[in-house]
Amino acid sequence: MAEINFDEMTSSQKAAVALVAFGTEVSSLVLKSLNEDELEKITVEIANLRHVPPDVEGKVMIECHEIFMARQYVSQGGIDFAKDILEKAVGGKKAMDILNRLESSLTTSGFNLLKNIDPQQLVNFIRNEHPQTISLILTQLTSPQAAAVLSELPPELQSEVALRVATMEKISPGVLKEVESTLEAHFKDTAGRDLSVSGGAKTIAEILNLIETTAEKNILQSIEAEDTELASDIKNMMFVFDDLILLDDRGIQRLLKEVETKDLAIALKAASDEVKNKIFSNVSERVALLVKEEIEFMGPMRLTDVESAQQRIVENVRRLEEEGQIVVAGRGGKEDVIV
């Protein structure tokens, strides 16, 4: 690792620096507690370490100490207690920074087991649990895992669980430990991942972005019936195929460079006239004719195949937006507008 910059270091790199600083005796005890995936990741980082500047090592050790102290406060009295103590010691902003780092570094064996669990197996285990318990478990999964699980739940349960994820706030350590113990007793020989202890509109938006369109629409309609403002917040954080009309002409043209003609034709089979017009107005007459002929040649198709093609295009939109190559209208402030 050449020219180490503390602000650009990953959590694995920081862990490697800390373990080297702790010495072999302490480090060996820590490494023994890791699963195979974590052990491999950390040992690779340790092997790649070269010269670590003293100021970088110092910052890593300070961060470790802060997280250890915050973890102790959480175990003593929960998140609110830790926040109160830290605010008095280091100020509000610094306290929140420490707690945010703590949340991203917390690992817990019960939730660690979820990483390699087949979604169908997990669905069979949780479908009869209380919706609040199911929603809590979903927040511990990656977005693709959570989407797969949510898709398999009964429609009426999907909506209730999604609403609870969207409105979920911080979870007390006691509740997490209780759910964790149940998971640990049921799922035993799999690997682990980091724990995040909050839900919210962003979490459910990421999940809904990955499930099939019909279920997504049903869930959003149910949430809207309960809380129109929350539904609006979720929609603003999502991007669906019909939102292609929110892209300007330059954005559409950039997107189409990433899309295969066959995928575009399949996706447009069930698209609105507005979306079709948006696409066809940004391609040459020859390409437009080619796509239209492809659509006719395909004949009837399963809706799931059409939605899969639309999803692949949406994933390209999200990637290009994250890279700053396109802008979706209605997001961000003036600083995000390209002129």
CSV table of C-alpha atoms in Angstrom, one decimal, residues 66-223:
chain,number,residue,atom,x,y,z
A,66,GLU,CA,-13.0,5.9,20.3
A,67,ILE,CA,-15.0,2.9,18.9
A,68,PHE,CA,-14.0,0.7,21.9
A,69,MET,CA,-15.2,3.4,24.3
A,70,ALA,CA,-18.4,4.0,22.4
A,71,ARG,CA,-19.1,0.2,22.3
A,72,GLN,CA,-18.6,0.1,26.0
A,73,TYR,CA,-21.1,2.9,26.5
A,74,VAL,CA,-23.6,1.2,24.2
A,75,SER,CA,-23.3,-2.1,26.1
A,76,GLN,CA,-23.9,-0.2,29.4
A,77,GLY,CA,-27.0,1.8,28.5
A,78,GLY,CA,-27.7,1.6,24.8
A,79,ILE,CA,-27.3,4.0,21.8
A,80,ASP,CA,-28.9,7.1,23.5
A,81,PHE,CA,-26.8,6.6,26.6
A,82,ALA,CA,-23.6,6.4,24.5
A,83,LYS,CA,-24.6,9.4,22.5
A,84,ASP,CA,-25.2,11.5,25.7
A,85,ILE,CA,-21.8,10.5,27.2
A,86,LEU,CA,-19.9,11.1,24.0
A,87,GLU,CA,-21.5,14.5,23.3
A,88,LYS,CA,-20.4,15.7,26.8
A,89,ALA,CA,-16.9,14.4,26.2
A,90,VAL,CA,-16.2,15.4,22.5
A,91,GLY,CA,-19.2,17.4,21.3
A,92,GLY,CA,-22.3,16.6,19.2
A,93,LYS,CA,-20.7,16.3,15.7
A,94,LYS,CA,-17.7,14.2,16.9
A,95,ALA,CA,-20.1,12.0,18.9
A,96,MET,CA,-22.2,11.2,15.8
A,97,ASP,CA,-19.1,10.5,13.8
A,98,ILE,CA,-17.9,8.0,16.4
A,99,LEU,CA,-21.3,6.3,16.6
A,100,ASN,CA,-21.6,6.1,12.8
A,101,ARG,CA,-18.2,4.4,12.7
A,102,LEU,CA,-19.2,2.1,15.5
A,103,GLU,CA,-22.4,1.1,13.6
A,104,SER,CA,-20.4,0.2,10.5
A,105,SER,CA,-17.9,-1.8,12.5
A,106,LEU,CA,-20.2,-3.8,14.7
A,107,THR,CA,-20.4,-7.4,13.9
A,108,THR,CA,-22.6,-9.9,15.6
A,109,SER,CA,-22.4,-13.6,15.2
A,110,GLY,CA,-26.2,-14.2,14.8
A,111,PHE,CA,-26.6,-11.7,12.0
A,112,ASN,CA,-23.3,-12.8,10.5
A,113,LEU,CA,-24.9,-16.1,9.7
A,114,LEU,CA,-27.2,-14.5,7.2
A,115,LYS,CA,-24.6,-13.7,4.5
A,116,ASN,CA,-24.7,-17.1,2.8
A,117,ILE,CA,-28.2,-18.2,3.6
A,118,ASP,CA,-30.4,-19.0,0.6
A,119,PRO,CA,-33.2,-16.4,0.5
A,120,GLN,CA,-35.9,-19.1,0.2
A,121,GLN,CA,-34.5,-20.9,3.3
A,122,LEU,CA,-34.6,-17.6,5.2
A,123,VAL,CA,-38.2,-16.9,4.0
A,124,ASN,CA,-39.3,-20.3,5.3
A,125,PHE,CA,-37.8,-19.4,8.6
A,126,ILE,CA,-39.2,-15.9,9.1
A,127,ARG,CA,-42.5,-15.9,7.2
A,128,ASN,CA,-44.4,-16.7,10.4
A,129,GLU,CA,-42.5,-14.2,12.6
A,130,HIS,CA,-44.0,-10.8,13.6
A,131,PRO,CA,-43.6,-8.2,10.8
A,132,GLN,CA,-41.4,-6.1,13.0
A,133,THR,CA,-39.0,-9.0,13.5
A,134,ILE,CA,-39.0,-9.7,9.7
A,135,SER,CA,-38.3,-6.0,9.0
A,136,LEU,CA,-35.5,-5.9,11.5
A,137,ILE,CA,-33.9,-8.9,9.9
A,138,LEU,CA,-34.2,-7.4,6.4
A,139,THR,CA,-32.2,-4.4,7.5
A,140,GLN,CA,-29.3,-6.7,8.3
A,141,LEU,CA,-29.2,-8.1,4.8
A,142,THR,CA,-27.6,-6.7,1.7
A,143,SER,CA,-30.2,-5.0,-0.6
A,144,PRO,CA,-30.2,-7.9,-3.1
A,145,GLN,CA,-30.7,-10.4,-0.3
A,146,ALA,CA,-33.5,-8.3,1.2
A,147,ALA,CA,-35.2,-7.8,-2.1
A,148,ALA,CA,-35.1,-11.6,-2.8
A,149,VAL,CA,-36.6,-12.3,0.6
A,150,LEU,CA,-39.3,-9.6,0.4
A,151,SER,CA,-40.3,-10.9,-3.1
A,152,GLU,CA,-41.0,-14.3,-1.6
A,153,LEU,CA,-43.3,-13.0,1.2
A,154,PRO,CA,-47.1,-13.0,0.7
A,155,PRO,CA,-48.3,-9.7,-0.8
A,156,GLU,CA,-50.1,-8.4,2.3
A,157,LEU,CA,-47.0,-9.2,4.4
A,158,GLN,CA,-44.7,-7.5,1.9
A,159,SER,CA,-46.4,-4.2,2.3
A,160,GLU,CA,-46.5,-4.2,6.1
A,161,VAL,CA,-42.8,-5.3,6.3
A,162,ALA,CA,-41.8,-2.6,3.8
A,163,LEU,CA,-43.6,0.1,5.8
A,164,ARG,CA,-41.9,-1.0,9.0
A,165,VAL,CA,-38.5,-1.0,7.4
A,166,ALA,CA,-39.1,2.5,6.1
A,167,THR,CA,-40.2,3.9,9.5
A,168,MET,CA,-37.6,2.0,11.5
A,169,GLU,CA,-35.3,4.0,13.7
A,170,LYS,CA,-32.4,2.9,16.0
A,171,ILE,CA,-32.8,-0.6,17.5
A,172,SER,CA,-31.9,-1.2,21.1
A,173,PRO,CA,-29.0,-3.6,21.7
A,174,GLY,CA,-31.2,-5.8,23.8
A,175,VAL,CA,-33.7,-6.4,21.0
A,176,LEU,CA,-30.8,-7.1,18.5
A,177,LYS,CA,-29.3,-9.6,20.9
A,178,GLU,CA,-32.6,-11.4,21.3
A,179,VAL,CA,-33.1,-11.7,17.5
A,180,GLU,CA,-29.5,-12.6,17.0
A,181,SER,CA,-29.7,-15.5,19.5
A,182,THR,CA,-32.7,-16.9,17.6
A,183,LEU,CA,-30.8,-16.7,14.3
A,184,GLU,CA,-27.7,-18.2,15.8
A,185,ALA,CA,-29.7,-21.2,17.2
A,186,HIS,CA,-31.3,-21.8,13.8
A,187,PHE,CA,-28.5,-21.1,11.2
A,188,LYS,CA,-25.2,-22.5,12.2
A,189,ASP,CA,-22.4,-23.0,9.7
A,190,THR,CA,-22.2,-19.9,7.5
A,191,ALA,CA,-20.1,-16.8,7.2
A,192,GLY,CA,-20.6,-13.2,8.3
A,193,ARG,CA,-21.0,-9.5,7.4
A,194,ASP,CA,-21.2,-6.1,9.1
A,195,LEU,CA,-24.3,-5.1,11.1
A,196,SER,CA,-26.2,-2.0,10.5
A,197,VAL,CA,-28.8,-1.1,13.1
A,198,SER,CA,-31.2,1.2,11.3
A,199,GLY,CA,-33.8,1.1,8.5
A,200,GLY,CA,-35.5,4.1,7.0
A,201,ALA,CA,-36.8,5.3,3.6
A,202,LYS,CA,-33.4,4.9,2.0
A,203,THR,CA,-33.1,1.3,3.1
A,204,ILE,CA,-36.5,0.3,1.7
A,205,ALA,CA,-35.9,2.3,-1.5
A,206,GLU,CA,-32.7,0.3,-2.1
A,207,ILE,CA,-34.6,-3.0,-1.5
A,208,LEU,CA,-37.6,-2.0,-3.7
A,209,ASN,CA,-35.3,-1.0,-6.5
A,210,LEU,CA,-34.3,-4.6,-6.8
A,211,ILE,CA,-37.6,-6.5,-6.6
A,212,GLU,CA,-39.9,-7.2,-9.5
A,213,THR,CA,-42.1,-4.3,-10.7
A,214,THR,CA,-45.6,-5.7,-9.7
A,215,ALA,CA,-44.6,-6.3,-6.1
A,216,GLU,CA,-42.8,-2.9,-5.9
A,217,LYS,CA,-45.9,-1.1,-7.1
A,218,ASN,CA,-48.2,-2.9,-4.7
A,219,ILE,CA,-45.9,-2.2,-1.8
A,220,LEU,CA,-45.6,1.5,-2.6
A,221,GLN,CA,-49.4,1.8,-3.0
A,222,SER,CA,-49.9,0.3,0.4
A,223,ILE,CA,-47.3,2.6,2.0
